[in-house]
Amino acid sequence: MGTRAGLVLLLPVGADFGAQSLPADVAAMLGRADVDRGGEAGEGLQLQRHVDVLPRGWPVAAVTRQRDAGDAAGAAWLRADPAWIRPDINGARLYGHGDALQLDAAEAEDLLRPLKPLFGDAGMPIDAPVPGRWYLRLPEGTPLPVFTPPDEALGTDFFDHLAEGADARRWRMLLNEAQIVLHNHPRNAERAARGLPPVNSLWFWGGGMLPDRVGMHAAQVLTRDDALAAMAAAAGAQVAEPSAFAVPGSDALVDLRSARDLRQLANDWLAPALDALRTGAIASLVLDLADGQRLTVRRSQRWRVWRRPRTSLS
C-alpha cells in the first residue's frame, strides 16, 4: 500500500465563527489534537506557510501575470485591480474587487482606455489580459510601498490601507487621478442601470518579479483564490476548485478561508475528513487558521480520552 496522504484545511480566523459550536463528535476529536499557537497571523502569512518562494516574498502580480499572459519574465509587476469603494458616514470601504465585479472584456477595455495615458506617462503601462485582473509593468528598480492584499481589506476603511512611507506620495497621487477618471466614466452609469457596482477605484497590490522558484509540499490544491491557484500551478501542483470532500490521492491543501458557518464546515469537511482519518484513509488532518493557530489531528490521538472536547475554533 502506498503512503497515505495528509490533508491541510486553510481556515479563516477562529473568531470569524463567533459563538458557533462544533458538533459533539467533531469537538471530541479536535479536543485531542496537537495545538500550535505560534504561527503568525494574517492570510498572506498563512499562505506563505504552505508555499515556498525564492527569493523570499509574495510576488502575486508576477506569478498571476505569467499564468494569464506568459510574459512576466524580465520585468516587475504590480496588480492594479478594478475596485469598488463605497463611501459611508465614517469614510469609505472596499466592497468589491477583481472578478467579483463581474466585468466582461469590453467593459474592462473601455475602463482602461482613459487610464492608459495616465499610467503610460508615468512609465508604467497598464493592461488587463483577464477582465478582473489588471496589471502595471514597472520600470526596473521601481521602489514600492507596502500594499495590503484586497481580500484582507474587504469591508474595512479604505483610508487605513493607503500607501505609506517615502514612496507613498506618488502612488496616492496616481490613485487619486485614476479615481477621478473612473468616477466620470460612462461605463459606470451603464453598470448602475444593470444593478452592478461601479468600478470607481484601483487596488494596488502584489508587486514583485517572477520568482526563481516556487515550491510546496501539497501535490493537490483546491482553491477559488486566483493568487493561491497561480502559486500552486507554478509549484507544479494540481489545481481545482473545492466542491465536496473526497479522500485525496496525495498530500492536499484545501482553501476554506471563506467559510463562516461552522456547522456546515463541520458537516461538509471536518466530519468526513475525521472519518477518513479514523479508517486510515488519510495520515493526518491539519487545520491552519488565519490567526496563527494550527491543529494537527492523527489517528493515534484517539486514546487521549481524558482531553476535553474543543467546542469552537476561536
PDB file of C-alpha atoms in Angstrom:
ATOM      1  CA  MET A   1       0.000   0.000   0.000  1.00  0.00           C
ATOM      2  CA  GLY A   2       1.308   3.468  -0.891  1.00  0.00           C
ATOM      3  CA  THR A   3       1.978   6.255   1.568  1.00  0.00           C
ATOM      4  CA  ARG A   4      -1.232   7.789   2.834  1.00  0.00           C
ATOM      5  CA  ALA A   5      -1.891  11.422   2.091  1.00  0.00           C
ATOM      6  CA  GLY A   6      -2.006  14.287   4.548  1.00  0.00           C
ATOM      7  CA  LEU A   7      -4.791  16.863   4.338  1.00  0.00           C
ATOM      8  CA  VAL A   8      -4.481  20.541   5.274  1.00  0.00           C
ATOM      9  CA  LEU A   9      -7.537  22.792   5.535  1.00  0.00           C
ATOM     10  CA  LEU A  10      -6.924  26.549   5.354  1.00  0.00           C
ATOM     11  CA  LEU A  11      -9.486  28.272   7.582  1.00  0.00           C
ATOM     12  CA  PRO A  12     -10.272  31.884   8.491  1.00  0.00           C
ATOM     13  CA  VAL A  13      -9.564  33.490  11.843  1.00  0.00           C
ATOM     14  CA  GLY A  14     -11.295  31.435  14.503  1.00  0.00           C
ATOM     15  CA  ALA A  15     -13.167  34.488  15.800  1.00  0.00           C
ATOM     16  CA  ASP A  16     -14.946  34.769  12.428  1.00  0.00           C
ATOM     17  CA  PHE A  17     -17.157  31.876  13.529  1.00  0.00           C
ATOM     18  CA  GLY A  18     -18.335  33.838  16.571  1.00  0.00           C
ATOM     19  CA  ALA A  19     -20.138  31.804  19.227  1.00  0.00           C
ATOM     20  CA  GLN A  20     -20.984  28.892  16.913  1.00  0.00           C
ATOM     21  CA  SER A  21     -20.288  25.435  18.332  1.00  0.00           C
ATOM     22  CA  LEU A  22     -18.890  22.299  16.727  1.00  0.00           C
ATOM     23  CA  PRO A  23     -20.906  19.053  16.691  1.00  0.00           C
ATOM     24  CA  ALA A  24     -20.053  16.741  19.596  1.00  0.00           C
ATOM     25  CA  ASP A  25     -18.173  14.093  17.585  1.00  0.00           C
ATOM     26  CA  VAL A  26     -16.006  16.681  15.836  1.00  0.00           C
ATOM     27  CA  ALA A  27     -15.426  18.575  19.081  1.00  0.00           C
ATOM     28  CA  ALA A  28     -14.216  15.385  20.777  1.00  0.00           C
ATOM     29  CA  MET A  29     -11.639  14.632  18.073  1.00  0.00           C
ATOM     30  CA  LEU A  30     -10.371  18.212  17.855  1.00  0.00           C
ATOM     31  CA  GLY A  31     -10.021  18.304  21.641  1.00  0.00           C
ATOM     32  CA  ARG A  32      -7.377  15.560  21.318  1.00  0.00           C
ATOM     33  CA  ALA A  33      -5.390  17.364  18.615  1.00  0.00           C
ATOM     34  CA  ASP A  34      -1.910  18.837  18.952  1.00  0.00           C
ATOM     35  CA  VAL A  35      -2.275  22.631  19.076  1.00  0.00           C
ATOM     36  CA  ASP A  36       0.382  25.111  17.946  1.00  0.00           C
ATOM     37  CA  ARG A  37      -0.426  28.783  18.519  1.00  0.00           C
ATOM     38  CA  GLY A  38       2.955  30.041  17.355  1.00  0.00           C
ATOM     39  CA  GLY A  39       2.049  30.857  13.752  1.00  0.00           C
ATOM     40  CA  GLU A  40       1.957  34.433  12.503  1.00  0.00           C
ATOM     41  CA  ALA A  41      -1.491  35.909  11.944  1.00  0.00           C
ATOM     42  CA  GLY A  42      -2.742  37.170   8.592  1.00  0.00           C
ATOM     43  CA  GLU A  43      -3.901  35.476   5.392  1.00  0.00           C
ATOM     44  CA  GLY A  44      -0.744  36.368   3.484  1.00  0.00           C
ATOM     45  CA  LEU A  45       1.490  34.798   6.124  1.00  0.00           C
ATOM     46  CA  GLN A  46      -0.901  31.855   6.369  1.00  0.00           C
ATOM     47  CA  LEU A  47      -0.435  31.114   2.661  1.00  0.00           C
ATOM     48  CA  GLN A  48       3.314  31.534   2.913  1.00  0.00           C
ATOM     49  CA  ARG A  49       3.411  28.699   5.457  1.00  0.00           C
ATOM     50  CA  HIS A  50       2.493  26.373   2.596  1.00  0.00           C
ATOM     51  CA  VAL A  51       4.207  27.930  -0.423  1.00  0.00           C
ATOM     52  CA  ASP A  52       7.989  28.304  -0.588  1.00  0.00           C
ATOM     53  CA  VAL A  53       9.022  31.239  -2.801  1.00  0.00           C
ATOM     54  CA  LEU A  54      12.623  32.075  -3.667  1.00  0.00           C
ATOM     55  CA  PRO A  55      13.709  34.827  -3.377  1.00  0.00           C
ATOM     56  CA  ARG A  56      11.530  35.323  -0.303  1.00  0.00           C
ATOM     57  CA  GLY A  57       8.384  37.343  -0.773  1.00  0.00           C
ATOM     58  CA  TRP A  58       4.906  37.053  -2.203  1.00  0.00           C
ATOM     59  CA  PRO A  59       5.065  38.446  -5.779  1.00  0.00           C
ATOM     60  CA  VAL A  60       1.475  37.639  -6.690  1.00  0.00           C
ATOM     61  CA  ALA A  61       1.335  40.044  -9.636  1.00  0.00           C
ATOM     62  CA  ALA A  62       4.254  38.445 -11.479  1.00  0.00           C
ATOM     63  CA  VAL A  63       3.053  34.883 -10.851  1.00  0.00           C
ATOM     64  CA  THR A  64      -0.541  35.543 -11.919  1.00  0.00           C
ATOM     65  CA  ARG A  65       0.705  37.571 -14.884  1.00  0.00           C
ATOM     66  CA  GLN A  66       2.764  34.614 -16.047  1.00  0.00           C
ATOM     67  CA  ARG A  67      -0.291  32.380 -15.833  1.00  0.00           C
ATOM     68  CA  ASP A  68      -2.560  34.938 -17.533  1.00  0.00           C
ATOM     69  CA  ALA A  69      -0.262  36.198 -20.288  1.00  0.00           C
ATOM     70  CA  GLY A  70       3.004  34.227 -20.233  1.00  0.00           C
ATOM     71  CA  ASP A  71       5.156  37.371 -20.435  1.00  0.00           C
ATOM     72  CA  ALA A  72       6.120  38.094 -16.830  1.00  0.00           C
ATOM     73  CA  ALA A  73       9.827  37.239 -17.097  1.00  0.00           C
ATOM     74  CA  GLY A  74      12.302  40.106 -17.084  1.00  0.00           C
ATOM     75  CA  ALA A  75      10.029  42.758 -15.542  1.00  0.00           C
ATOM     76  CA  ALA A  76       8.491  43.787 -12.247  1.00  0.00           C
ATOM     77  CA  TRP A  77       4.704  43.761 -11.987  1.00  0.00           C
ATOM     78  CA  LEU A  78       2.034  45.251  -9.758  1.00  0.00           C
ATOM     79  CA  ARG A  79      -1.642  44.341  -9.689  1.00  0.00           C
ATOM     80  CA  ALA A  80      -3.876  47.395 -10.166  1.00  0.00           C
ATOM     81  CA  ASP A  81      -7.204  45.595  -9.914  1.00  0.00           C
ATOM     82  CA  PRO A  82     -10.559  47.259 -10.536  1.00  0.00           C
ATOM     83  CA  ALA A  83     -12.227  48.092  -7.226  1.00  0.00           C
ATOM     84  CA  TRP A  84     -15.491  49.362  -5.791  1.00  0.00           C
ATOM     85  CA  ILE A  85     -15.081  51.839  -2.933  1.00  0.00           C
ATOM     86  CA  ARG A  86     -18.324  52.817  -1.208  1.00  0.00           C
ATOM     87  CA  PRO A  87     -18.498  55.986   0.946  1.00  0.00           C
ATOM     88  CA  ASP A  88     -20.214  55.762   4.311  1.00  0.00           C
ATOM     89  CA  ILE A  89     -20.689  58.021   7.306  1.00  0.00           C
ATOM     90  CA  ASN A  90     -17.253  57.159   8.687  1.00  0.00           C
ATOM     91  CA  GLY A  91     -15.247  57.377   5.451  1.00  0.00           C
ATOM     92  CA  ALA A  92     -15.175  54.772   2.686  1.00  0.00           C
ATOM     93  CA  ARG A  93     -14.892  50.988   2.484  1.00  0.00           C
ATOM     94  CA  LEU A  94     -13.712  48.424  -0.037  1.00  0.00           C
ATOM     95  CA  TYR A  95     -16.801  46.475  -1.070  1.00  0.00           C
ATOM     96  CA  GLY A  96     -15.560  44.526  -4.077  1.00  0.00           C
ATOM     97  CA  HIS A  97     -12.618  43.989  -6.399  1.00  0.00           C
ATOM     98  CA  GLY A  98     -11.370  41.975  -9.335  1.00  0.00           C
ATOM     99  CA  ASP A  99     -13.500  39.102 -10.588  1.00  0.00           C
ATOM    100  CA  ALA A 100     -16.246  39.868  -8.043  1.00  0.00           C
ATOM    101  CA  LEU A 101     -17.170  42.992 -10.047  1.00  0.00           C
ATOM    102  CA  GLN A 102     -18.283  40.803 -12.985  1.00  0.00           C
ATOM    103  CA  LEU A 103     -16.526  42.770 -15.710  1.00  0.00           C
ATOM    104  CA  ASP A 104     -16.502  41.489 -19.253  1.00  0.00           C
ATOM    105  CA  ALA A 105     -13.642  42.085 -21.690  1.00  0.00           C
ATOM    106  CA  ALA A 106     -15.346  45.009 -23.466  1.00  0.00           C
ATOM    107  CA  GLU A 107     -16.059  46.815 -20.178  1.00  0.00           C
ATOM    108  CA  ALA A 108     -12.511  46.299 -18.962  1.00  0.00           C
ATOM    109  CA  GLU A 109     -11.064  47.674 -22.193  1.00  0.00           C
ATOM    110  CA  ASP A 110     -13.337  50.737 -22.096  1.00  0.00           C
ATOM    111  CA  LEU A 111     -12.496  51.460 -18.464  1.00  0.00           C
ATOM    112  CA  LEU A 112      -8.785  51.066 -19.146  1.00  0.00           C
ATOM    113  CA  ARG A 113      -8.723  53.319 -22.203  1.00  0.00           C
ATOM    114  CA  PRO A 114      -8.504  56.672 -20.315  1.00  0.00           C
ATOM    115  CA  LEU A 115      -6.195  55.133 -17.704  1.00  0.00           C
ATOM    116  CA  LYS A 116      -3.573  54.084 -20.253  1.00  0.00           C
ATOM    117  CA  PRO A 117      -2.203  57.620 -20.880  1.00  0.00           C
ATOM    118  CA  LEU A 118      -2.155  58.317 -17.126  1.00  0.00           C
ATOM    119  CA  PHE A 119      -0.023  55.297 -16.291  1.00  0.00           C
ATOM    120  CA  GLY A 120       1.834  55.281 -19.610  1.00  0.00           C
ATOM    121  CA  ASP A 121       3.118  58.803 -18.938  1.00  0.00           C
ATOM    122  CA  ALA A 122       4.292  57.553 -15.535  1.00  0.00           C
ATOM    123  CA  GLY A 123       6.296  54.810 -17.279  1.00  0.00           C
ATOM    124  CA  MET A 124       4.008  52.016 -16.074  1.00  0.00           C
ATOM    125  CA  PRO A 125       1.837  50.583 -18.889  1.00  0.00           C
ATOM    126  CA  ILE A 126      -1.481  49.161 -17.676  1.00  0.00           C
ATOM    127  CA  ASP A 127      -3.434  46.329 -19.277  1.00  0.00           C
ATOM    128  CA  ALA A 128      -5.868  43.518 -18.482  1.00  0.00           C
ATOM    129  CA  PRO A 129      -5.254  40.078 -20.017  1.00  0.00           C
ATOM    130  CA  VAL A 130      -8.178  38.968 -17.817  1.00  0.00           C
ATOM    131  CA  PRO A 131     -11.096  41.388 -17.209  1.00  0.00           C
ATOM    132  CA  GLY A 132     -10.854  41.208 -13.423  1.00  0.00           C
ATOM    133  CA  ARG A 133      -7.046  41.261 -13.160  1.00  0.00           C
ATOM    134  CA  TRP A 134      -5.294  44.479 -14.187  1.00  0.00           C
ATOM    135  CA  TYR A 135      -1.512  44.876 -14.251  1.00  0.00           C
ATOM    136  CA  LEU A 136       1.140  47.589 -14.232  1.00  0.00           C
ATOM    137  CA  ARG A 137       4.504  46.766 -15.825  1.00  0.00           C
ATOM    138  CA  LEU A 138       7.039  48.636 -13.718  1.00  0.00           C
ATOM    139  CA  PRO A 139      10.412  50.124 -14.693  1.00  0.00           C
ATOM    140  CA  GLU A 140      13.326  48.171 -13.268  1.00  0.00           C
ATOM    141  CA  GLY A 141      14.126  49.183  -9.705  1.00  0.00           C
ATOM    142  CA  THR A 142      10.810  50.944  -9.035  1.00  0.00           C
ATOM    143  CA  PRO A 143      10.542  51.325  -5.236  1.00  0.00           C
ATOM    144  CA  LEU A 144       7.198  50.180  -3.881  1.00  0.00           C
ATOM    145  CA  PRO A 145       5.422  50.885  -0.601  1.00  0.00           C
ATOM    146  CA  VAL A 146       3.756  48.016   1.229  1.00  0.00           C
ATOM    147  CA  PHE A 147       0.294  47.419  -0.243  1.00  0.00           C
ATOM    148  CA  THR A 148      -2.475  45.445   1.502  1.00  0.00           C
ATOM    149  CA  PRO A 149      -3.933  42.465  -0.395  1.00  0.00           C
ATOM    150  CA  PRO A 150      -7.570  43.297  -1.192  1.00  0.00           C
ATOM    151  CA  ASP A 151      -9.038  40.212   0.474  1.00  0.00           C
ATOM    152  CA  GLU A 152      -7.568  41.428   3.761  1.00  0.00           C
ATOM    153  CA  ALA A 153      -9.128  44.877   3.297  1.00  0.00           C
ATOM    154  CA  LEU A 154     -12.680  43.929   2.254  1.00  0.00           C
ATOM    155  CA  GLY A 155     -15.244  45.767   4.342  1.00  0.00           C
ATOM    156  CA  THR A 156     -12.623  47.848   6.150  1.00  0.00           C
ATOM    157  CA  ASP A 157     -11.840  51.556   5.973  1.00  0.00           C
ATOM    158  CA  PHE A 158     -10.232  52.344   2.625  1.00  0.00           C
ATOM    159  CA  PHE A 159      -8.087  55.101   4.138  1.00  0.00           C
ATOM    160  CA  ASP A 160      -6.456  52.676   6.568  1.00  0.00           C
ATOM    161  CA  HIS A 161      -4.848  50.929   3.583  1.00  0.00           C
ATOM    162  CA  LEU A 162      -3.462  53.859   1.602  1.00  0.00           C
ATOM    163  CA  ALA A 163       0.239  53.580   0.793  1.00  0.00           C
ATOM    164  CA  GLU A 164       2.593  54.944   3.435  1.00  0.00           C
ATOM    165  CA  GLY A 165       6.301  55.683   3.590  1.00  0.00           C
ATOM    166  CA  ALA A 166       8.853  57.524   1.474  1.00  0.00           C
ATOM    167  CA  ASP A 167       7.433  56.373  -1.870  1.00  0.00           C
ATOM    168  CA  ALA A 168       3.768  56.663  -0.951  1.00  0.00           C
ATOM    169  CA  ARG A 169       3.040  60.183  -2.226  1.00  0.00           C
ATOM    170  CA  ARG A 170       3.444  59.261  -5.881  1.00  0.00           C
ATOM    171  CA  TRP A 171       1.109  56.266  -5.548  1.00  0.00           C
ATOM    172  CA  ARG A 172      -1.525  58.270  -3.701  1.00  0.00           C
ATOM    173  CA  MET A 173      -1.475  60.875  -6.471  1.00  0.00           C
ATOM    174  CA  LEU A 174      -1.790  58.242  -9.186  1.00  0.00           C
ATOM    175  CA  LEU A 175      -4.637  56.582  -7.337  1.00  0.00           C
ATOM    176  CA  ASN A 176      -6.454  59.889  -6.879  1.00  0.00           C
ATOM    177  CA  GLU A 177      -6.165  60.707 -10.594  1.00  0.00           C
ATOM    178  CA  ALA A 178      -7.355  57.217 -11.537  1.00  0.00           C
ATOM    179  CA  GLN A 179     -10.370  57.573  -9.236  1.00  0.00           C
ATOM    180  CA  ILE A 180     -11.342  60.869 -10.920  1.00  0.00           C
ATOM    181  CA  VAL A 181     -11.119  59.227 -14.352  1.00  0.00           C
ATOM    182  CA  LEU A 182     -13.175  56.227 -13.282  1.00  0.00           C
ATOM    183  CA  HIS A 183     -15.786  58.255 -11.383  1.00  0.00           C
ATOM    184  CA  ASN A 184     -16.704  60.086 -14.596  1.00  0.00           C
ATOM    185  CA  HIS A 185     -16.596  57.045 -16.868  1.00  0.00           C
ATOM    186  CA  PRO A 186     -19.887  56.371 -18.734  1.00  0.00           C
ATOM    187  CA  ARG A 187     -19.487  52.627 -18.231  1.00  0.00           C
ATOM    188  CA  ASN A 188     -20.283  53.092 -14.546  1.00  0.00           C
ATOM    189  CA  ALA A 189     -23.648  54.676 -15.346  1.00  0.00           C
ATOM    190  CA  GLU A 190     -24.403  51.690 -17.578  1.00  0.00           C
ATOM    191  CA  ARG A 191     -23.411  49.293 -14.817  1.00  0.00           C
ATOM    192  CA  ALA A 192     -25.611  51.100 -12.299  1.00  0.00           C
ATOM    193  CA  ALA A 193     -28.565  50.769 -14.671  1.00  0.00           C
ATOM    194  CA  ARG A 194     -27.971  46.997 -14.720  1.00  0.00           C
ATOM    195  CA  GLY A 195     -27.709  46.798 -10.943  1.00  0.00           C
ATOM    196  CA  LEU A 196     -23.945  46.227 -10.977  1.00  0.00           C
ATOM    197  CA  PRO A 197     -21.446  48.002  -8.718  1.00  0.00           C
ATOM    198  CA  PRO A 198     -19.274  50.753 -10.164  1.00  0.00           C
ATOM    199  CA  VAL A 199     -15.563  50.454 -10.871  1.00  0.00           C
ATOM    200  CA  ASN A 200     -14.519  53.651  -9.138  1.00  0.00           C
ATOM    201  CA  SER A 201     -11.006  52.874  -7.913  1.00  0.00           C
ATOM    202  CA  LEU A 202      -7.960  50.654  -8.321  1.00  0.00           C
ATOM    203  CA  TRP A 203      -6.327  48.398  -5.768  1.00  0.00           C
ATOM    204  CA  PHE A 204      -2.532  48.209  -5.941  1.00  0.00           C
ATOM    205  CA  TRP A 205      -1.005  45.036  -4.504  1.00  0.00           C
ATOM    206  CA  GLY A 206       1.225  42.000  -5.035  1.00  0.00           C
ATOM    207  CA  GLY A 207       4.274  43.751  -6.509  1.00  0.00           C
ATOM    208  CA  GLY A 208       7.490  41.992  -7.497  1.00  0.00           C
ATOM    209  CA  MET A 209       9.327  39.993 -10.119  1.00  0.00           C
ATOM    210  CA  LEU A 210       8.780  36.411 -11.202  1.00  0.00           C
ATOM    211  CA  PRO A 211      10.459  34.230  -8.539  1.00  0.00           C
ATOM    212  CA  ASP A 212      13.321  31.871  -9.314  1.00  0.00           C
ATOM    213  CA  ARG A 213      11.466  29.008  -7.655  1.00  0.00           C
ATOM    214  CA  VAL A 214       8.044  28.235  -6.240  1.00  0.00           C
ATOM    215  CA  GLY A 215       7.608  25.021  -4.266  1.00  0.00           C
ATOM    216  CA  MET A 216       5.055  23.485  -1.942  1.00  0.00           C
ATOM    217  CA  HIS A 217       4.512  20.236  -0.092  1.00  0.00           C
ATOM    218  CA  ALA A 218       0.955  19.646  -1.346  1.00  0.00           C
ATOM    219  CA  ALA A 219       0.523  17.968  -4.705  1.00  0.00           C
ATOM    220  CA  GLN A 220      -3.168  18.936  -4.905  1.00  0.00           C
ATOM    221  CA  VAL A 221      -4.587  22.391  -4.137  1.00  0.00           C
ATOM    222  CA  LEU A 222      -8.302  23.170  -4.046  1.00  0.00           C
ATOM    223  CA  THR A 223      -8.994  26.916  -4.054  1.00  0.00           C
ATOM    224  CA  ARG A 224     -11.037  29.681  -5.643  1.00  0.00           C
ATOM    225  CA  ASP A 225      -8.346  32.260  -4.878  1.00  0.00           C
ATOM    226  CA  ASP A 226      -6.501  33.248  -8.055  1.00  0.00           C
ATOM    227  CA  ALA A 227      -3.293  34.152  -6.214  1.00  0.00           C
ATOM    228  CA  LEU A 228      -3.011  30.798  -4.428  1.00  0.00           C
ATOM    229  CA  ALA A 229      -4.054  28.959  -7.596  1.00  0.00           C
ATOM    230  CA  ALA A 230      -1.301  30.669  -9.589  1.00  0.00           C
ATOM    231  CA  MET A 231       1.320  29.962  -6.930  1.00  0.00           C
ATOM    232  CA  ALA A 232       0.252  26.312  -6.739  1.00  0.00           C
ATOM    233  CA  ALA A 233       0.379  25.934 -10.516  1.00  0.00           C
ATOM    234  CA  ALA A 234       3.853  27.492 -10.562  1.00  0.00           C
ATOM    235  CA  ALA A 235       4.892  24.884  -7.975  1.00  0.00           C
ATOM    236  CA  GLY A 236       3.617  22.074 -10.210  1.00  0.00           C
ATOM    237  CA  ALA A 237       0.598  21.158  -8.082  1.00  0.00           C
ATOM    238  CA  GLN A 238      -2.738  20.081  -9.499  1.00  0.00           C
ATOM    239  CA  VAL A 239      -5.237  22.923  -9.018  1.00  0.00           C
ATOM    240  CA  ALA A 240      -9.040  22.779  -8.888  1.00  0.00           C
ATOM    241  CA  GLU A 241     -11.897  24.442  -7.037  1.00  0.00           C
ATOM    242  CA  PRO A 242     -13.170  22.893  -3.789  1.00  0.00           C
ATOM    243  CA  SER A 243     -16.515  21.136  -4.135  1.00  0.00           C
ATOM    244  CA  ALA A 244     -17.162  18.194  -1.823  1.00  0.00           C
ATOM    245  CA  PHE A 245     -14.841  16.163   0.388  1.00  0.00           C
ATOM    246  CA  ALA A 246     -13.031  13.288  -1.260  1.00  0.00           C
ATOM    247  CA  VAL A 247     -10.110  11.280   0.071  1.00  0.00           C
ATOM    248  CA  PRO A 248      -7.050  12.804  -1.613  1.00  0.00           C
ATOM    249  CA  GLY A 249      -4.681  10.596  -3.545  1.00  0.00           C
ATOM    250  CA  SER A 250      -1.692  12.687  -2.455  1.00  0.00           C
ATOM    251  CA  ASP A 251      -0.938  15.441   0.053  1.00  0.00           C
ATOM    252  CA  ALA A 252      -3.650  18.049  -0.395  1.00  0.00           C
ATOM    253  CA  LEU A 253      -4.309  21.659   0.618  1.00  0.00           C
ATOM    254  CA  VAL A 254      -7.934  22.847   0.655  1.00  0.00           C
ATOM    255  CA  ASP A 255      -8.691  26.556   0.865  1.00  0.00           C
ATOM    256  CA  LEU A 256     -11.789  27.120   3.013  1.00  0.00           C
ATOM    257  CA  ARG A 257     -10.953  30.637   4.208  1.00  0.00           C
ATOM    258  CA  SER A 258     -14.354  31.948   3.076  1.00  0.00           C
ATOM    259  CA  ALA A 259     -16.221  29.605   5.464  1.00  0.00           C
ATOM    260  CA  ARG A 260     -18.326  31.334   8.122  1.00  0.00           C
ATOM    261  CA  ASP A 261     -20.911  28.655   9.000  1.00  0.00           C
ATOM    262  CA  LEU A 262     -19.167  26.347  11.453  1.00  0.00           C
ATOM    263  CA  ARG A 263     -21.775  23.579  11.368  1.00  0.00           C
ATOM    264  CA  GLN A 264     -21.727  23.475   7.575  1.00  0.00           C
ATOM    265  CA  LEU A 265     -17.910  23.383   7.642  1.00  0.00           C
ATOM    266  CA  ALA A 266     -18.085  20.501  10.120  1.00  0.00           C
ATOM    267  CA  ASN A 267     -20.670  18.561   8.099  1.00  0.00           C
ATOM    268  CA  ASP A 268     -19.054  19.098   4.690  1.00  0.00           C
ATOM    269  CA  TRP A 269     -15.363  18.853   5.556  1.00  0.00           C
ATOM    270  CA  LEU A 270     -14.352  18.246   9.160  1.00  0.00           C
ATOM    271  CA  ALA A 271     -16.540  15.210   9.894  1.00  0.00           C
ATOM    272  CA  PRO A 272     -15.749  13.349   6.641  1.00  0.00           C
ATOM    273  CA  ALA A 273     -12.045  14.174   6.978  1.00  0.00           C
ATOM    274  CA  LEU A 274     -12.029  12.838  10.552  1.00  0.00           C
ATOM    275  CA  ASP A 275     -13.835   9.707   9.371  1.00  0.00           C
ATOM    276  CA  ALA A 276     -11.109   9.226   6.739  1.00  0.00           C
ATOM    277  CA  LEU A 277      -8.517   9.652   9.471  1.00  0.00           C
ATOM    278  CA  ARG A 278     -10.206   7.051  11.723  1.00  0.00           C
ATOM    279  CA  THR A 279     -10.275   4.478   8.916  1.00  0.00           C
ATOM    280  CA  GLY A 280      -6.655   5.171   7.947  1.00  0.00           C
ATOM    281  CA  ALA A 281      -7.556   6.596   4.523  1.00  0.00           C
ATOM    282  CA  ILE A 282      -5.500   9.726   5.323  1.00  0.00           C
ATOM    283  CA  ALA A 283      -2.461  10.009   7.572  1.00  0.00           C
ATOM    284  CA  SER A 284      -3.177  13.368   9.203  1.00  0.00           C
ATOM    285  CA  LEU A 285      -5.536  16.323   9.225  1.00  0.00           C
ATOM    286  CA  VAL A 286      -4.233  19.835   9.833  1.00  0.00           C
ATOM    287  CA  LEU A 287      -6.450  22.865  10.452  1.00  0.00           C
ATOM    288  CA  ASP A 288      -4.444  26.009   9.696  1.00  0.00           C
ATOM    289  CA  LEU A 289      -6.269  29.132  10.873  1.00  0.00           C
ATOM    290  CA  ALA A 290      -5.505  32.652   9.685  1.00  0.00           C
ATOM    291  CA  ASP A 291      -4.985  33.791  13.292  1.00  0.00           C
ATOM    292  CA  GLY A 292      -1.878  31.596  13.510  1.00  0.00           C
ATOM    293  CA  GLN A 293      -3.408  28.565  15.267  1.00  0.00           C
ATOM    294  CA  ARG A 294      -2.609  25.134  13.887  1.00  0.00           C
ATOM    295  CA  LEU A 295      -4.412  21.960  14.962  1.00  0.00           C
ATOM    296  CA  THR A 296      -2.910  18.630  13.912  1.00  0.00           C
ATOM    297  CA  VAL A 297      -5.087  15.522  14.243  1.00  0.00           C
ATOM    298  CA  ARG A 298      -3.731  11.972  13.939  1.00  0.00           C
ATOM    299  CA  ARG A 299      -5.355   8.586  14.401  1.00  0.00           C
ATOM    300  CA  SER A 300      -3.158   7.731  17.382  1.00  0.00           C
ATOM    301  CA  GLN A 301      -4.689  10.616  19.357  1.00  0.00           C
ATOM    302  CA  ARG A 302      -7.932   8.659  19.770  1.00  0.00           C
ATOM    303  CA  TRP A 303      -6.506   7.332  23.038  1.00  0.00           C
ATOM    304  CA  ARG A 304      -6.391  10.834  24.565  1.00  0.00           C
ATOM    305  CA  VAL A 305      -9.810  10.262  26.088  1.00  0.00           C
ATOM    306  CA  TRP A 306      -9.038  12.465  29.100  1.00  0.00           C
ATOM    307  CA  ARG A 307      -8.919  15.595  26.935  1.00  0.00           C
ATOM    308  CA  ARG A 308     -11.915  17.927  26.966  1.00  0.00           C
ATOM    309  CA  PRO A 309     -13.771  18.450  23.668  1.00  0.00           C
ATOM    310  CA  ARG A 310     -12.928  21.567  21.705  1.00  0.00           C
ATOM    311  CA  THR A 311     -16.313  23.107  21.023  1.00  0.00           C
ATOM    312  CA  SER A 312     -15.168  26.062  18.892  1.00  0.00           C
ATOM    313  CA  LEU A 313     -12.302  27.222  16.663  1.00  0.00           C
ATOM    314  CA  SER A 314     -11.829  30.569  18.424  1.00  0.00           C
TER     315      SER A 314
END
